[in-house]
Short mmCIF file of N, CA and C in Angstrom, two decimals:
data_model
loop_
_atom_site.label_atom_id
_atom_site.label_comp_id
_atom_site.label_asym_id
_atom_site.label_seq_id
_atom_site.Cartn_x
_atom_site.Cartn_y
_atom_site.Cartn_z
N MET A 884 33.34 -22.65 31.75
CA MET A 884 33.29 -21.50 30.88
C MET A 884 32.95 -21.96 29.45
N ARG A 885 33.66 -23.05 29.07
CA ARG A 885 33.39 -23.53 27.63
C ARG A 885 31.93 -23.99 27.48
N ASN A 886 31.32 -24.60 28.49
CA ASN A 886 29.94 -24.91 28.30
C ASN A 886 28.97 -23.71 28.30
N LEU A 887 29.38 -22.71 29.05
CA LEU A 887 28.61 -21.45 28.98
C LEU A 887 28.62 -20.86 27.58
N THR A 888 29.77 -20.86 27.05
CA THR A 888 29.90 -20.35 25.59
C THR A 888 28.99 -21.13 24.59
N LYS A 889 29.04 -22.48 24.72
CA LYS A 889 28.26 -23.37 23.86
C LYS A 889 26.72 -22.99 24.07
N TYR A 890 26.48 -22.90 25.35
CA TYR A 890 25.03 -22.52 25.74
C TYR A 890 24.60 -21.28 25.18
N THR A 891 25.38 -20.26 25.36
CA THR A 891 25.09 -18.87 24.82
C THR A 891 24.87 -18.95 23.31
N LEU A 892 25.81 -19.63 22.64
CA LEU A 892 25.84 -19.67 21.20
C LEU A 892 24.60 -20.41 20.81
N SER A 893 24.16 -21.49 21.45
CA SER A 893 22.88 -22.17 21.05
C SER A 893 21.59 -21.30 21.12
N ILE A 894 21.66 -20.51 22.24
CA ILE A 894 20.56 -19.57 22.40
C ILE A 894 20.52 -18.53 21.23
N ILE A 895 21.68 -17.95 20.92
CA ILE A 895 21.68 -16.94 19.80
C ILE A 895 21.23 -17.55 18.58
N ILE A 896 21.71 -18.83 18.21
CA ILE A 896 21.34 -19.44 17.01
C ILE A 896 19.78 -19.65 17.03
N THR A 897 19.32 -20.21 18.08
CA THR A 897 17.85 -20.44 18.17
C THR A 897 17.02 -19.21 18.07
N LEU A 898 17.42 -18.22 18.67
CA LEU A 898 16.65 -16.89 18.62
C LEU A 898 16.72 -16.24 17.25
N SER A 899 17.80 -16.59 16.52
CA SER A 899 17.94 -15.96 15.22
C SER A 899 16.90 -16.50 14.22
N PHE A 900 16.24 -17.65 14.54
CA PHE A 900 15.22 -18.06 13.68
C PHE A 900 13.92 -17.29 13.80
N PHE A 901 13.88 -16.58 14.94
CA PHE A 901 12.64 -15.87 15.29
C PHE A 901 12.81 -14.37 14.88
N VAL A 902 14.01 -13.94 14.49
CA VAL A 902 14.08 -12.58 14.16
C VAL A 902 13.94 -12.42 12.69
N PRO A 903 12.96 -11.67 12.18
CA PRO A 903 12.75 -11.61 10.69
C PRO A 903 13.87 -10.80 10.05
N THR A 904 14.29 -11.35 8.97
CA THR A 904 15.30 -10.72 8.26
C THR A 904 14.70 -9.78 7.29
N GLN A 905 15.36 -8.65 7.00
CA GLN A 905 14.70 -7.66 6.09
C GLN A 905 15.21 -7.88 4.66
N ILE A 906 14.39 -8.07 3.80
CA ILE A 906 14.65 -8.29 2.41
C ILE A 906 14.44 -6.94 1.72
N LYS A 907 15.50 -6.46 1.11
CA LYS A 907 15.35 -5.13 0.41
C LYS A 907 14.74 -5.32 -0.93
N ALA A 908 13.58 -4.70 -1.09
CA ALA A 908 12.78 -4.66 -2.25
C ALA A 908 13.40 -3.65 -3.22
N LYS A 909 13.18 -3.93 -4.51
CA LYS A 909 13.68 -2.92 -5.61
C LYS A 909 12.89 -1.67 -5.32
N SER A 910 13.58 -0.61 -5.08
CA SER A 910 13.03 0.59 -4.73
C SER A 910 12.35 1.32 -6.03
N TYR A 911 11.26 1.81 -5.95
CA TYR A 911 10.52 2.37 -7.05
C TYR A 911 11.09 3.71 -7.42
N LYS A 912 11.36 3.94 -8.73
CA LYS A 912 11.87 5.28 -9.17
C LYS A 912 10.71 6.27 -9.41
N TRP A 913 10.53 7.15 -8.50
CA TRP A 913 9.52 8.10 -8.53
C TRP A 913 9.91 9.23 -9.45
N ASN A 914 8.92 9.77 -10.17
CA ASN A 914 9.06 11.01 -10.96
C ASN A 914 8.06 11.99 -10.49
N LYS A 915 8.29 13.17 -10.73
CA LYS A 915 7.26 14.32 -10.26
C LYS A 915 5.83 14.08 -10.73
N GLN A 916 5.72 13.68 -11.96
CA GLN A 916 4.41 13.47 -12.58
C GLN A 916 3.65 12.32 -11.79
N GLU A 917 4.32 11.28 -11.42
CA GLU A 917 3.69 10.13 -10.68
C GLU A 917 3.45 10.55 -9.28
N GLU A 918 4.26 11.35 -8.65
CA GLU A 918 4.07 11.77 -7.29
C GLU A 918 2.78 12.64 -7.24
N GLU A 919 2.56 13.47 -8.22
CA GLU A 919 1.47 14.29 -8.32
C GLU A 919 0.20 13.56 -8.67
N LEU A 920 0.29 12.60 -9.51
CA LEU A 920 -0.79 11.71 -9.90
C LEU A 920 -1.33 10.88 -8.70
N ILE A 921 -0.44 10.16 -8.06
CA ILE A 921 -0.85 9.26 -6.93
C ILE A 921 -1.45 10.17 -5.92
N GLN A 922 -0.94 11.35 -5.59
CA GLN A 922 -1.61 12.26 -4.55
C GLN A 922 -2.97 12.68 -4.96
N LYS A 923 -3.18 12.99 -6.31
CA LYS A 923 -4.47 13.38 -6.74
C LYS A 923 -5.47 12.26 -6.59
N ILE A 924 -5.05 11.05 -6.84
CA ILE A 924 -5.98 9.86 -6.82
C ILE A 924 -6.24 9.52 -5.38
N MET A 925 -5.18 9.62 -4.48
CA MET A 925 -5.44 9.38 -3.12
C MET A 925 -6.47 10.37 -2.55
N TYR A 926 -6.31 11.56 -2.99
CA TYR A 926 -7.19 12.70 -2.55
C TYR A 926 -8.59 12.36 -3.04
N LEU A 927 -8.82 12.08 -4.28
CA LEU A 927 -10.12 11.75 -4.81
C LEU A 927 -10.69 10.42 -4.21
N GLU A 928 -9.94 9.48 -3.90
CA GLU A 928 -10.38 8.12 -3.37
C GLU A 928 -10.70 8.21 -1.85
N ALA A 929 -9.77 9.03 -1.17
CA ALA A 929 -9.90 8.98 0.30
C ALA A 929 -9.59 10.31 0.95
N GLY A 930 -9.80 11.35 0.30
CA GLY A 930 -9.64 12.62 0.92
C GLY A 930 -10.38 12.87 2.14
N ASN A 931 -11.52 12.26 2.30
CA ASN A 931 -12.43 12.40 3.51
C ASN A 931 -11.93 11.42 4.62
N HIS A 932 -10.97 10.60 4.30
CA HIS A 932 -10.38 9.68 5.30
C HIS A 932 -9.26 10.07 5.99
N GLY A 933 -8.76 11.34 5.66
CA GLY A 933 -7.53 11.86 6.32
C GLY A 933 -6.27 11.34 5.65
N VAL A 934 -5.15 11.57 6.23
CA VAL A 934 -3.83 11.10 5.96
C VAL A 934 -3.75 9.53 5.80
N LYS A 935 -4.26 8.92 6.96
CA LYS A 935 -4.18 7.53 7.03
C LYS A 935 -4.92 6.88 5.94
N GLY A 936 -6.16 7.25 5.67
CA GLY A 936 -7.02 6.64 4.48
C GLY A 936 -6.32 6.85 3.17
N MET A 937 -5.73 7.96 3.02
CA MET A 937 -5.07 8.33 1.70
C MET A 937 -3.76 7.50 1.60
N THR A 938 -3.04 7.27 2.75
CA THR A 938 -1.90 6.46 2.80
C THR A 938 -2.29 5.05 2.37
N LEU A 939 -3.35 4.51 2.94
CA LEU A 939 -3.71 3.16 2.67
C LEU A 939 -4.08 2.96 1.13
N VAL A 940 -4.77 3.92 0.62
CA VAL A 940 -5.09 3.96 -0.86
C VAL A 940 -3.68 3.89 -1.75
N GLY A 941 -2.81 4.81 -1.30
CA GLY A 941 -1.56 4.86 -1.95
C GLY A 941 -0.75 3.53 -1.84
N ARG A 942 -0.76 3.00 -0.70
CA ARG A 942 -0.15 1.65 -0.35
C ARG A 942 -0.73 0.55 -1.32
N THR A 943 -2.07 0.62 -1.49
CA THR A 943 -2.73 -0.37 -2.36
C THR A 943 -2.24 -0.20 -3.81
N ILE A 944 -2.12 1.08 -4.28
CA ILE A 944 -1.56 1.34 -5.53
C ILE A 944 -0.16 0.81 -5.65
N MET A 945 0.68 1.03 -4.74
CA MET A 945 2.09 0.53 -4.78
C MET A 945 2.14 -0.97 -4.69
N ASN A 946 1.17 -1.55 -3.89
CA ASN A 946 1.21 -3.01 -4.03
C ASN A 946 0.90 -3.62 -5.37
N ARG A 947 -0.01 -2.84 -6.13
CA ARG A 947 -0.23 -3.31 -7.43
C ARG A 947 0.94 -3.12 -8.32
N VAL A 948 1.63 -2.00 -8.16
CA VAL A 948 2.84 -1.77 -8.93
C VAL A 948 3.78 -2.84 -8.70
N ALA A 949 3.97 -3.39 -7.53
CA ALA A 949 4.88 -4.46 -7.15
C ALA A 949 4.37 -5.76 -7.59
N SER A 950 3.06 -5.90 -7.79
CA SER A 950 2.51 -7.28 -8.29
C SER A 950 2.65 -7.57 -9.67
N LYS A 951 2.78 -8.89 -9.89
CA LYS A 951 2.95 -9.33 -11.30
C LYS A 951 1.50 -9.36 -12.04
N LYS A 952 0.45 -9.19 -11.20
CA LYS A 952 -0.90 -9.19 -11.77
C LYS A 952 -1.27 -7.91 -12.51
N PHE A 953 -0.50 -6.85 -12.10
CA PHE A 953 -0.79 -5.51 -12.64
C PHE A 953 0.38 -4.89 -13.32
N PRO A 954 0.11 -3.73 -14.04
CA PRO A 954 1.30 -2.97 -14.61
C PRO A 954 2.34 -2.56 -13.62
N ASN A 955 3.40 -2.25 -14.10
CA ASN A 955 4.56 -1.92 -13.05
C ASN A 955 4.93 -0.50 -12.94
N THR A 956 3.92 0.46 -13.26
CA THR A 956 4.22 1.87 -13.10
C THR A 956 2.87 2.41 -12.42
N ILE A 957 3.12 3.50 -11.65
CA ILE A 957 1.94 4.18 -10.98
C ILE A 957 0.87 4.58 -12.05
N LYS A 958 1.45 5.22 -13.13
CA LYS A 958 0.46 5.71 -14.17
C LYS A 958 -0.30 4.65 -14.76
N LYS A 959 0.37 3.52 -15.09
CA LYS A 959 -0.32 2.46 -15.85
C LYS A 959 -1.27 1.75 -14.82
N VAL A 960 -0.98 1.64 -13.56
CA VAL A 960 -1.97 1.02 -12.58
C VAL A 960 -3.24 1.83 -12.39
N ILE A 961 -3.00 3.21 -12.36
CA ILE A 961 -4.14 4.07 -12.17
C ILE A 961 -5.03 4.20 -13.42
N TYR A 962 -4.35 4.15 -14.59
CA TYR A 962 -5.23 4.25 -15.80
C TYR A 962 -5.56 2.89 -16.46
N ALA A 963 -5.34 1.87 -15.76
CA ALA A 963 -5.74 0.55 -16.23
C ALA A 963 -7.23 0.58 -16.41
N LYS A 964 -7.73 -0.21 -17.45
CA LYS A 964 -9.16 -0.24 -17.75
C LYS A 964 -9.93 -0.75 -16.55
N ASN A 965 -11.07 -0.05 -16.34
CA ASN A 965 -12.05 -0.44 -15.20
C ASN A 965 -11.32 -0.70 -13.77
N GLN A 966 -10.42 0.17 -13.49
CA GLN A 966 -9.76 0.11 -12.11
C GLN A 966 -10.15 1.35 -11.30
N PHE A 967 -9.61 2.41 -11.56
CA PHE A 967 -9.90 3.65 -10.70
C PHE A 967 -10.74 4.51 -11.44
N THR A 968 -12.07 4.57 -11.00
CA THR A 968 -13.03 5.40 -11.64
C THR A 968 -12.69 6.79 -11.56
N THR A 969 -12.00 7.15 -10.51
CA THR A 969 -11.59 8.61 -10.35
C THR A 969 -10.52 9.05 -11.29
N ALA A 970 -9.88 8.12 -11.96
CA ALA A 970 -8.83 8.57 -12.93
C ALA A 970 -9.27 9.50 -14.06
N LYS A 971 -10.56 9.41 -14.39
CA LYS A 971 -11.06 10.43 -15.32
C LYS A 971 -11.26 11.84 -14.78
N TYR A 972 -11.25 11.80 -13.42
CA TYR A 972 -11.42 13.16 -12.83
C TYR A 972 -10.11 13.66 -12.14
N VAL A 973 -9.04 13.13 -12.61
CA VAL A 973 -7.73 13.44 -11.90
C VAL A 973 -7.51 14.88 -11.96
N HIS A 974 -7.95 15.67 -12.86
CA HIS A 974 -7.77 17.15 -12.96
C HIS A 974 -8.43 17.80 -11.74
N LYS A 975 -9.45 17.16 -11.09
CA LYS A 975 -10.11 17.69 -9.91
C LYS A 975 -9.46 17.31 -8.65
N GLY A 976 -8.42 16.42 -8.64
CA GLY A 976 -7.67 16.04 -7.50
C GLY A 976 -6.80 17.12 -6.96
N LYS A 977 -6.46 17.05 -5.70
CA LYS A 977 -5.55 18.13 -5.11
C LYS A 977 -4.29 17.48 -4.53
N VAL A 978 -3.38 18.45 -4.52
CA VAL A 978 -2.05 18.15 -3.96
C VAL A 978 -1.99 19.09 -2.78
N ASN A 979 -1.95 18.66 -1.64
CA ASN A 979 -1.96 19.58 -0.49
C ASN A 979 -1.11 18.91 0.61
N LYS A 980 -1.12 19.61 1.76
CA LYS A 980 -0.32 19.14 2.89
C LYS A 980 -0.56 17.62 3.29
N LYS A 981 -1.79 17.26 3.42
CA LYS A 981 -2.21 15.97 3.72
C LYS A 981 -1.84 14.96 2.72
N THR A 982 -2.02 15.31 1.34
CA THR A 982 -1.60 14.24 0.38
C THR A 982 -0.01 14.18 0.37
N LYS A 983 0.68 15.25 0.62
CA LYS A 983 2.17 15.16 0.67
C LYS A 983 2.54 14.37 1.93
N LYS A 984 1.87 14.44 2.99
CA LYS A 984 2.11 13.49 4.09
C LYS A 984 1.87 12.09 3.90
N ALA A 985 0.82 11.75 3.14
CA ALA A 985 0.47 10.44 2.82
C ALA A 985 1.51 9.88 1.82
N LEU A 986 1.92 10.71 0.89
CA LEU A 986 3.05 10.24 -0.06
C LEU A 986 4.30 9.89 0.75
N LYS A 987 4.67 10.78 1.71
CA LYS A 987 5.91 10.59 2.50
C LYS A 987 5.69 9.23 3.34
N ASN A 988 4.61 8.95 3.88
CA ASN A 988 4.27 7.69 4.55
C ASN A 988 4.47 6.47 3.77
N ILE A 989 3.98 6.62 2.43
CA ILE A 989 4.26 5.41 1.58
C ILE A 989 5.73 5.29 1.18
N LYS A 990 6.36 6.32 1.00
CA LYS A 990 7.84 6.24 0.67
C LYS A 990 8.67 5.71 1.92
N LYS A 991 8.21 6.02 3.05
CA LYS A 991 8.89 5.45 4.23
C LYS A 991 8.39 4.11 4.57
N GLY A 992 7.43 3.58 3.81
CA GLY A 992 7.04 2.04 4.01
C GLY A 992 6.04 1.87 5.06
N LYS A 993 5.25 2.93 5.27
CA LYS A 993 4.21 2.80 6.25
C LYS A 993 3.06 1.94 5.71
N TYR A 994 2.55 1.00 6.57
CA TYR A 994 1.56 0.02 6.10
C TYR A 994 2.00 -0.98 5.02
N LYS A 995 3.25 -1.12 4.91
CA LYS A 995 3.89 -2.02 3.85
C LYS A 995 3.43 -3.44 4.10
N ASN A 996 3.12 -3.82 5.27
CA ASN A 996 2.55 -5.19 5.58
C ASN A 996 1.06 -5.35 5.12
N MET A 997 0.50 -4.31 4.83
CA MET A 997 -0.89 -4.30 4.34
C MET A 997 -0.91 -4.72 2.86
N LYS A 998 -1.24 -5.92 2.53
CA LYS A 998 -0.89 -6.48 1.19
C LYS A 998 -2.17 -6.38 0.16
N ALA A 999 -3.03 -5.44 0.60
CA ALA A 999 -4.10 -5.24 -0.27
C ALA A 999 -3.87 -4.94 -1.68
N LEU A 1000 -4.61 -5.52 -2.69
CA LEU A 1000 -4.55 -5.16 -4.10
C LEU A 1000 -5.64 -4.42 -4.55
N TYR A 1001 -6.78 -4.40 -3.72
CA TYR A 1001 -8.03 -3.89 -4.16
C TYR A 1001 -8.69 -3.14 -2.86
N PHE A 1002 -9.42 -2.12 -3.13
CA PHE A 1002 -10.21 -1.54 -2.09
C PHE A 1002 -11.47 -1.04 -2.61
N CYS A 1003 -12.42 -0.98 -1.74
CA CYS A 1003 -13.80 -0.41 -2.09
C CYS A 1003 -14.50 0.18 -0.99
N ASP A 1004 -15.48 0.91 -1.11
CA ASP A 1004 -16.35 1.31 -0.09
C ASP A 1004 -17.12 0.11 0.38
N LYS A 1005 -17.38 0.01 1.77
CA LYS A 1005 -17.96 -1.21 2.27
C LYS A 1005 -19.41 -1.50 1.74
N SER A 1006 -20.00 -0.40 1.33
CA SER A 1006 -21.47 -0.44 0.67
C SER A 1006 -21.32 -1.16 -0.57
N SER A 1007 -20.14 -1.24 -1.33
CA SER A 1007 -19.98 -2.01 -2.57
C SER A 1007 -19.33 -3.37 -2.48
N TYR A 1008 -19.16 -3.74 -1.12
CA TYR A 1008 -18.48 -5.08 -1.00
C TYR A 1008 -19.52 -6.21 -1.13
N ARG A 1009 -19.75 -6.53 -2.28
CA ARG A 1009 -20.67 -7.68 -2.71
C ARG A 1009 -20.18 -8.16 -4.05
N GLY A 1010 -20.92 -9.14 -4.51
CA GLY A 1010 -20.54 -9.80 -5.89
C GLY A 1010 -19.07 -10.37 -5.92
N TRP A 1011 -18.34 -10.02 -6.82
CA TRP A 1011 -17.11 -10.69 -7.04
C TRP A 1011 -16.12 -10.30 -5.93
N TRP A 1012 -16.41 -9.22 -5.15
CA TRP A 1012 -15.54 -8.81 -4.08
C TRP A 1012 -15.64 -9.89 -3.00
N LYS A 1013 -16.76 -10.47 -2.82
CA LYS A 1013 -16.85 -11.43 -1.74
C LYS A 1013 -15.90 -12.66 -1.80
N ASN A 1014 -15.28 -12.82 -3.08
CA ASN A 1014 -14.27 -13.81 -3.25
C ASN A 1014 -12.99 -13.33 -2.69
N LEU A 1015 -12.82 -12.16 -2.37
CA LEU A 1015 -11.55 -11.67 -1.98
C LEU A 1015 -11.33 -11.69 -0.40
N LYS A 1016 -10.12 -11.77 -0.04
CA LYS A 1016 -9.93 -11.83 1.53
C LYS A 1016 -9.64 -10.40 2.02
N ILE A 1017 -10.44 -10.04 2.99
CA ILE A 1017 -10.32 -8.74 3.60
C ILE A 1017 -9.01 -8.77 4.43
N VAL A 1018 -8.17 -7.73 4.24
CA VAL A 1018 -7.02 -7.59 5.02
C VAL A 1018 -6.93 -6.36 5.83
N TYR A 1019 -7.83 -5.44 5.61
CA TYR A 1019 -7.80 -4.25 6.41
C TYR A 1019 -9.19 -3.56 6.24
N ARG A 1020 -9.53 -2.78 7.24
CA ARG A 1020 -10.76 -1.94 7.18
C ARG A 1020 -10.31 -0.66 7.72
N TYR A 1021 -10.78 0.47 7.10
CA TYR A 1021 -10.59 1.72 7.66
C TYR A 1021 -11.69 2.73 7.15
N LYS A 1022 -12.37 3.25 8.16
CA LYS A 1022 -13.56 4.08 7.92
C LYS A 1022 -14.48 3.37 7.00
N SER A 1023 -14.81 3.87 5.87
CA SER A 1023 -15.81 3.26 4.96
C SER A 1023 -15.18 2.34 3.89
N HIS A 1024 -13.82 2.20 3.93
CA HIS A 1024 -13.18 1.33 2.94
C HIS A 1024 -12.82 0.02 3.52
N VAL A 1025 -12.93 -0.92 2.57
CA VAL A 1025 -12.56 -2.41 2.77
C VAL A 1025 -11.39 -2.56 1.90
N TYR A 1026 -10.34 -3.11 2.41
CA TYR A 1026 -8.99 -3.46 1.65
C TYR A 1026 -8.96 -4.95 1.49
N CYS A 1027 -8.67 -5.41 0.31
CA CYS A 1027 -8.78 -6.94 0.06
C CYS A 1027 -7.48 -7.31 -0.82
N LYS A 1028 -7.30 -8.63 -0.75
CA LYS A 1028 -6.41 -9.26 -1.77
C LYS A 1028 -7.01 -10.53 -2.31
#
């Protein structure tokens, strides 16, 4: 019996190395203006890509917020110089059922393993973009880091 206990314990210890531990990241403090802003940008950037495409764009924005390479708020990331060309048209963006679903997906952590910091239309994937690693493709967008 004693050998069985030692054997069982060694299996548990060995297997524990293969079970990923969950590290709790600092949760972002959302406000209503940022929720509306990110939804409008997701709509403008990927409204024709459905909920999944908008979620991927929103995830990329949130990856930037979490990165030390970019500002630490949604508003600052979106309005950073030469980043989101749609930012100047944000007044034309929409908040609707699909953008709300995409926002909910982001808050629930959907696609959190997609570590993209940039995205572009695949027709624009040239020049300095070629130096980036593609981490995801969806419809006409290429997501890179």
